[in-house]
Short mmCIF file of C-alpha atoms in Angstrom, two decimals:
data_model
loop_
_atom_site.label_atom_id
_atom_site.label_comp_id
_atom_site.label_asym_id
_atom_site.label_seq_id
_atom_site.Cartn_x
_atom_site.Cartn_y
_atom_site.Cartn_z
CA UNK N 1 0.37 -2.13 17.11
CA UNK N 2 3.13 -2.81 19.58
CA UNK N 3 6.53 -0.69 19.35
CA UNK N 4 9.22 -0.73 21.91
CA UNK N 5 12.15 1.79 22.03
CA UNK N 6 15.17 1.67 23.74
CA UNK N 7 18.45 4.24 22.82
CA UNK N 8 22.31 3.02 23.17
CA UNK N 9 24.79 4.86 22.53
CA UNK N 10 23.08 7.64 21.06
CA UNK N 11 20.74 5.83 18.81
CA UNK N 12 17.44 5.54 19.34
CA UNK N 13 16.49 1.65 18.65
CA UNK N 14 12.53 1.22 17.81
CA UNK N 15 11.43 -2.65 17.56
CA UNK N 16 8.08 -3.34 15.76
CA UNK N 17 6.71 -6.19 18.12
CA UNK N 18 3.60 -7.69 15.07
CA UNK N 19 4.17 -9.25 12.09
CA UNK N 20 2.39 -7.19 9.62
CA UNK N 21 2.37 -3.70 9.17
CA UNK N 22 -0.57 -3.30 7.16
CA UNK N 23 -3.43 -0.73 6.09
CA UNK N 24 -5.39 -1.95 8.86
CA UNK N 25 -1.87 -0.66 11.06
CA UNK N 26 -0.84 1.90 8.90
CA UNK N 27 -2.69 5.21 10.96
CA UNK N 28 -1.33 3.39 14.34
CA UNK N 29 2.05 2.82 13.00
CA UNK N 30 2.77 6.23 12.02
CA UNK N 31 1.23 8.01 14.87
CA UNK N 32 3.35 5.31 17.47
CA UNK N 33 6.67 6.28 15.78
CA UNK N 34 5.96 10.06 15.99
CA UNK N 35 5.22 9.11 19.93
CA UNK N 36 8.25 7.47 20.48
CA UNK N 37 10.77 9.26 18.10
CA UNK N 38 9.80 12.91 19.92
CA UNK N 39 13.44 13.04 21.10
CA UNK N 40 16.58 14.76 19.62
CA UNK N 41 18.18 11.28 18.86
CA UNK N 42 20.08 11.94 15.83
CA UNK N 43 19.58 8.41 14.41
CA UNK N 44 17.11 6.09 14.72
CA UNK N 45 17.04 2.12 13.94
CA UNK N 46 13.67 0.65 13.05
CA UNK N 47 14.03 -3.23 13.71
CA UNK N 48 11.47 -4.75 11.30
CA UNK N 49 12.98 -8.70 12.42
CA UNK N 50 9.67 -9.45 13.36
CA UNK N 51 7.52 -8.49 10.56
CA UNK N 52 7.12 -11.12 8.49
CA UNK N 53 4.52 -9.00 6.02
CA UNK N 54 4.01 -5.33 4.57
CA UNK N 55 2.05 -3.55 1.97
CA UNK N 56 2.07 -0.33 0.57
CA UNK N 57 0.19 1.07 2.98
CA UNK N 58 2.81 0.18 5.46
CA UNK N 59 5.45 1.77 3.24
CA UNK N 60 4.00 4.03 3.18
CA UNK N 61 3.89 4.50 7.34
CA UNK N 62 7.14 4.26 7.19
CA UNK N 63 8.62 6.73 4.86
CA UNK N 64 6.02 9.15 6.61
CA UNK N 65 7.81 8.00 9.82
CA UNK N 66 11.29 9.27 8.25
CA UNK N 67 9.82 12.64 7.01
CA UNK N 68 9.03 13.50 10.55
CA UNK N 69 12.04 12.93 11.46
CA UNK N 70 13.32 15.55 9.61
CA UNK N 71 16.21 16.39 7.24
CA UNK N 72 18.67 16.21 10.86
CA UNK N 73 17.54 12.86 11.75
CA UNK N 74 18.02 9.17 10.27
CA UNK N 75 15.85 6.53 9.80
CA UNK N 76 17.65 3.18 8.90
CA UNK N 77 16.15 -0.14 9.20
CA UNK N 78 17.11 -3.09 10.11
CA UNK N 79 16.47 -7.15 10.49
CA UNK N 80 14.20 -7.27 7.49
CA UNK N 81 12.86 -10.55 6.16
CA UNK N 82 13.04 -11.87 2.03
CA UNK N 83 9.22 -11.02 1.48
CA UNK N 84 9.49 -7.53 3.50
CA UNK N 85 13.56 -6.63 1.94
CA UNK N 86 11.75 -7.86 -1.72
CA UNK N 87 9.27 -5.23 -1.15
CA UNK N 88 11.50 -1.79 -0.84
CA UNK N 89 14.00 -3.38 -3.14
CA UNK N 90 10.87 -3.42 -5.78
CA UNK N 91 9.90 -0.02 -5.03
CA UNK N 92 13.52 1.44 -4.69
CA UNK N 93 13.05 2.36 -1.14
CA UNK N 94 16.22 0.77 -0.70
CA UNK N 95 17.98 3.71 -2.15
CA UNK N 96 16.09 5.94 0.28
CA UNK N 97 16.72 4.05 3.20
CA UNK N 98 19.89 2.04 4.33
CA UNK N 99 19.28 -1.40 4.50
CA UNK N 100 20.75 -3.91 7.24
CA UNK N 101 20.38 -7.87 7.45
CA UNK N 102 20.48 -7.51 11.68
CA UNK N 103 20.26 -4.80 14.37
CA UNK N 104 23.59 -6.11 15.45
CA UNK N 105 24.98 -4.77 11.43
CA UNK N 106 22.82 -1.64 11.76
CA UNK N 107 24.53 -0.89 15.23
CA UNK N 108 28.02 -2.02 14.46
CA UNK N 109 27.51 1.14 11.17
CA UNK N 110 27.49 3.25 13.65
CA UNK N 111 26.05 6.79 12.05
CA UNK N 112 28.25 6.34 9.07
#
């Protein structure tokens, strides 16, 4: 599993760098984000432009990832592909996360 993180402007920007998050990337994914998300960042992006595949087990790394975070913190994501978007649009995850078609539209938000 390959994540790199970068902040701007007070957000904390986390790229997934694979094209799959996967059971068989699930346990790595999760414990990567709490690795690089143990900051006070108040918001953090998750750019998913790369992933090109995810299954529930990869949902569910992710909405682990935002419960870590805390009630404080954000977890938005952004750059998401048809097959990956159709996914938390079919299991409403979309109206637990905020959605964005490009890191450049997640940033541009701002922490609204």
């Amino acid at each position: 599993m390959g994540l790199s993180s970068r902040t701007t402007e007070g957000t904390q920007i986390i790229t997934v760098q694979c094209d799959r998050i996967d059971a068989a990337m699930a346990i790595q994914f999760k414990e990567d984000m709490r690795a690089e998300t143990e900051n006070d960042t108040r918001r953090v992006i998750l750019d998913l432009s790369n992933v090109e595949f995810i299954d529930s087990s990869g949902l569910g790394a992710i909405v682990a990832s935002m419960k870590q975070l805390g009630d404080e913190r954000r977890l938005d994501l952004a750059g998401l592909h048809p097959v990956v978007e159709k996914v938390f649009r079919l299991t409403r995850m979309d109206t637990v996360f905020k959605l964005f078609n490009s890191l450049d539209e997640a940033l541009s938000a701002g922490s609204n």
